[in-house]
Tab-separated table of C-alpha atoms in Angstrom:
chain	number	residue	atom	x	y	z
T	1	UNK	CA	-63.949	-137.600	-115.863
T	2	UNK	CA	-66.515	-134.996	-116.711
T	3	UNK	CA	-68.263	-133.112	-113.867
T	4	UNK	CA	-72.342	-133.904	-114.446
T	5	UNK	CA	-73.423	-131.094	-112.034
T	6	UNK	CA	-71.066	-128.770	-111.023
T	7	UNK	CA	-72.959	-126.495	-109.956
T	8	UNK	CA	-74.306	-128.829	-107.240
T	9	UNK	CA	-70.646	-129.024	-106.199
T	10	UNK	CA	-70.682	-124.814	-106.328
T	11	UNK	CA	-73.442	-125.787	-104.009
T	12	UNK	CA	-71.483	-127.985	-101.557
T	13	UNK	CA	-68.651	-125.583	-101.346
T	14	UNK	CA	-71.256	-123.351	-99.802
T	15	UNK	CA	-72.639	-125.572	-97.351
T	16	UNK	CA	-69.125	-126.259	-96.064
T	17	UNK	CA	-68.396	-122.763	-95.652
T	18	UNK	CA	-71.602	-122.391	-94.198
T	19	UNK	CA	-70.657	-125.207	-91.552
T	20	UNK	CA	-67.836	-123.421	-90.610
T	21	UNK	CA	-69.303	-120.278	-89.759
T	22	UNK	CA	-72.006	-122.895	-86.922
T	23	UNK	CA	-74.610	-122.958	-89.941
T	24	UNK	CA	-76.423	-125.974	-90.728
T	25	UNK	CA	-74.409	-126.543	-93.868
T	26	UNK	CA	-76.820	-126.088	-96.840
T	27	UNK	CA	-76.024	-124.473	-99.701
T	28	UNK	CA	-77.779	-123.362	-103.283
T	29	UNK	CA	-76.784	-122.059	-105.850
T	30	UNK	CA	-79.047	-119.888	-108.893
T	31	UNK	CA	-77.925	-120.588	-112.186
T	32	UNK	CA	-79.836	-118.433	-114.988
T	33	UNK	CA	-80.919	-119.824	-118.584
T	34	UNK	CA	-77.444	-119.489	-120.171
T	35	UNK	CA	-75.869	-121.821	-117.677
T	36	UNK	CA	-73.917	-118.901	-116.005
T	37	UNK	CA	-74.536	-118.724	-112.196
T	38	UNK	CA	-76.275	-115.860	-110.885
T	39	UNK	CA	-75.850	-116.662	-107.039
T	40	UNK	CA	-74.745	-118.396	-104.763
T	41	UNK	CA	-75.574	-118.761	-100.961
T	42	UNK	CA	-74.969	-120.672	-97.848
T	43	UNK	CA	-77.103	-120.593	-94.787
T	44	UNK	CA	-77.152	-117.551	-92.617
T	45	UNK	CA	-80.013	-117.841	-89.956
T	46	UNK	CA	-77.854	-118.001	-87.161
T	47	UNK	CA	-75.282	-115.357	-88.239
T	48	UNK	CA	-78.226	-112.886	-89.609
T	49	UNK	CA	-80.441	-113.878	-86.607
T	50	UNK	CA	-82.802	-114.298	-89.262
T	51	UNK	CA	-85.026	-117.381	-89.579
T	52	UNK	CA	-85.575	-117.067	-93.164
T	53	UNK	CA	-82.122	-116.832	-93.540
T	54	UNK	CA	-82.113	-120.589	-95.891
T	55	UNK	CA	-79.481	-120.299	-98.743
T	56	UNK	CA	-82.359	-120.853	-101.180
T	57	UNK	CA	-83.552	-117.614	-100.107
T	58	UNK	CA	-80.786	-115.291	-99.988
T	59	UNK	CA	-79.151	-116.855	-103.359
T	60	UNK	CA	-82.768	-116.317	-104.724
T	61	UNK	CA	-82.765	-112.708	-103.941
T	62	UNK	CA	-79.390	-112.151	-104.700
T	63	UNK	CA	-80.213	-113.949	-108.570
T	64	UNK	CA	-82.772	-111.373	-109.106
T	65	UNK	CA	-81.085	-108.566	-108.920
T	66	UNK	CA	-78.434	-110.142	-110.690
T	67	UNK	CA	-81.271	-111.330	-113.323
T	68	UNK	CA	-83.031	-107.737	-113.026
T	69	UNK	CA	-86.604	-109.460	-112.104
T	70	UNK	CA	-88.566	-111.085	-109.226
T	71	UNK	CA	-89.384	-113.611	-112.024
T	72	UNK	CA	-86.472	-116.345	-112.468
T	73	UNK	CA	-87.657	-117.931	-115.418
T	74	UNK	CA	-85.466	-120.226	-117.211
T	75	UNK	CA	-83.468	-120.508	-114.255
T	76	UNK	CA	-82.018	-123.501	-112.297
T	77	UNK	CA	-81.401	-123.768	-108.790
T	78	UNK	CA	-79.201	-125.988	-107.181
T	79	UNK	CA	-79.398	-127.117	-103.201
T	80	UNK	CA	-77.903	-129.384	-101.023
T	81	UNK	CA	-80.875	-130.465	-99.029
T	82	UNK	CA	-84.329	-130.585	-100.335
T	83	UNK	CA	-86.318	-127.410	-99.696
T	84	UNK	CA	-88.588	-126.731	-96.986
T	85	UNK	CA	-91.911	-125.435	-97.493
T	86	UNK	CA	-91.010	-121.452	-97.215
T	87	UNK	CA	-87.943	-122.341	-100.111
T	88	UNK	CA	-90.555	-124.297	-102.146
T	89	UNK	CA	-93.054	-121.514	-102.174
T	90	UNK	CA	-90.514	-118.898	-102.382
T	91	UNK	CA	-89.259	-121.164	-105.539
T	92	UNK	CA	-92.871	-121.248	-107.179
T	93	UNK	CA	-93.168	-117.431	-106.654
T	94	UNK	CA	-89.641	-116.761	-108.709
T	95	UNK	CA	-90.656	-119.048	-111.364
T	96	UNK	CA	-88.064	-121.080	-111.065
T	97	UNK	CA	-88.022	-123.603	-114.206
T	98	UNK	CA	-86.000	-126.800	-112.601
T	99	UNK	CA	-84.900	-127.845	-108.846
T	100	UNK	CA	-82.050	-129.933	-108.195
T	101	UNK	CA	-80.844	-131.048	-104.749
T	102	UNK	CA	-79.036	-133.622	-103.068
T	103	UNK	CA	-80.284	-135.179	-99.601
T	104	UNK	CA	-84.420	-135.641	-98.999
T	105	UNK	CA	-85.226	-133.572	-95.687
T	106	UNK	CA	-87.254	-136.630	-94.297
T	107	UNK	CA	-88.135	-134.039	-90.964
T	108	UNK	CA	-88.630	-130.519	-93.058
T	109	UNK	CA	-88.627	-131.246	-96.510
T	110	UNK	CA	-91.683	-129.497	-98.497
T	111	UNK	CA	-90.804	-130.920	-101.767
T	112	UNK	CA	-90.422	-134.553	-101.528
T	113	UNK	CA	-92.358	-135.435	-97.953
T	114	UNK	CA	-94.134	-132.767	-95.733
T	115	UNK	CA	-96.010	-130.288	-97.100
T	116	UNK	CA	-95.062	-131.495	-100.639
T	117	UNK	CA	-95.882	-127.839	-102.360
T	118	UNK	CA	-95.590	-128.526	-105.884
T	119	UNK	CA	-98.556	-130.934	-105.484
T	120	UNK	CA	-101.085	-128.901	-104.229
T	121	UNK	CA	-103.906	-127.200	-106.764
T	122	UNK	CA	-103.522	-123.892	-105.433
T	123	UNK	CA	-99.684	-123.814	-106.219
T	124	UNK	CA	-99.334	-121.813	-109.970
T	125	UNK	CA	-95.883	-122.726	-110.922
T	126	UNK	CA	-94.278	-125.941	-110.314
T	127	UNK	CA	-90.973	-126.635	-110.754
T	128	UNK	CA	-89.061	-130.000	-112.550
T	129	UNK	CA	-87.608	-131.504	-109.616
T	130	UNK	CA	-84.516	-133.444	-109.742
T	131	UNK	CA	-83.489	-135.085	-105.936
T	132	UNK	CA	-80.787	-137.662	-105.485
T	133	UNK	CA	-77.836	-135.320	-107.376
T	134	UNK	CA	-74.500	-135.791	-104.864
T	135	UNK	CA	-77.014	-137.663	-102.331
T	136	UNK	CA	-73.931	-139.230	-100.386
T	137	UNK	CA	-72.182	-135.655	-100.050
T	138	UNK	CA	-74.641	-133.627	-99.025
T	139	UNK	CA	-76.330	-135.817	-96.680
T	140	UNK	CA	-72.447	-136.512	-94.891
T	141	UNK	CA	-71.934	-132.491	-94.545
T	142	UNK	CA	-75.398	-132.595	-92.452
T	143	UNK	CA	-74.735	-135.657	-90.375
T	144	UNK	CA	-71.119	-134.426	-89.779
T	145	UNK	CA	-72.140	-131.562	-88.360
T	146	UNK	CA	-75.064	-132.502	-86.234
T	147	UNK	CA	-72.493	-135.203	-84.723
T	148	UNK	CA	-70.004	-133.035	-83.931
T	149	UNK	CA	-72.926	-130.548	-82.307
T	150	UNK	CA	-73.853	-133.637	-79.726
């Protein structure tokens, strides 16, 4: 069988390693216009004791510097969970051409529900945005953790 989105399964891997470090297990991945990946992140708020500390972000500014501009254009990124507001803006800022995650963020989401960035006037670059990709998966890493937190 031939693996549609495997970078969305790069993507997993980091939310589980995230999970096992007491993260909320999200994970993204950067991939630049040739398909290669660039970064690739899980979340580190709690480790960093840094609330912007979302995978998006820190695989975005890792992808940068990899990519030698602010500007991601022609790049990808991959996520587990739909991005919040701060990762959607942050997203528009780099330029980023398409958006792909897994499980809608029905209490934080800014993409999807929420604050729903990419639909707003004021908002100069709006991604393609592709939600539902390894829905099952990514949504089971979150509610795995959260019940094992309770």
């Amino acid at each position: 069988m031939i693996d549609t989105f495997p970078h969305m399964h790069t993507a997993l891997r980091e939310a589980e390693k995230a999970a096992e470090r007491g993260e909320v297990p999200i994970g993204a991945v950067v991939v630049g216009p040739d398909g290669a990946v660039l970064a690739q992140a899980g979340n580190d708020v709690v480790g960093a004791k840094d609330p912007t500390g979302h995978a998006e972000l820190i695989a975005i500014r890792a992808a940068a510097k990899a990519f030698g501009s602010e500007r991601l254009e022609g790049c990808s990124l991959y996520v587990t969970l739909e991005p919040c507001a701060m990762c959607a803006q942050a997203i528009a800022f780099a330029r980023i051409r398409r958006v792909y995650f897994g499980a809608d963020d029905p209490k934080g989401g800014g993409v999807t529900v929420g604050a729903r960035i990419y639909s707003h006037k004021t908002t100069h670059h709006k991604p393609e945005v592709y939600g539902g990709i390894l829905e099952k998966e990514a949504a089971k890493l979150l509610r795995d953790f959260f019940q094992s937190r309770r």
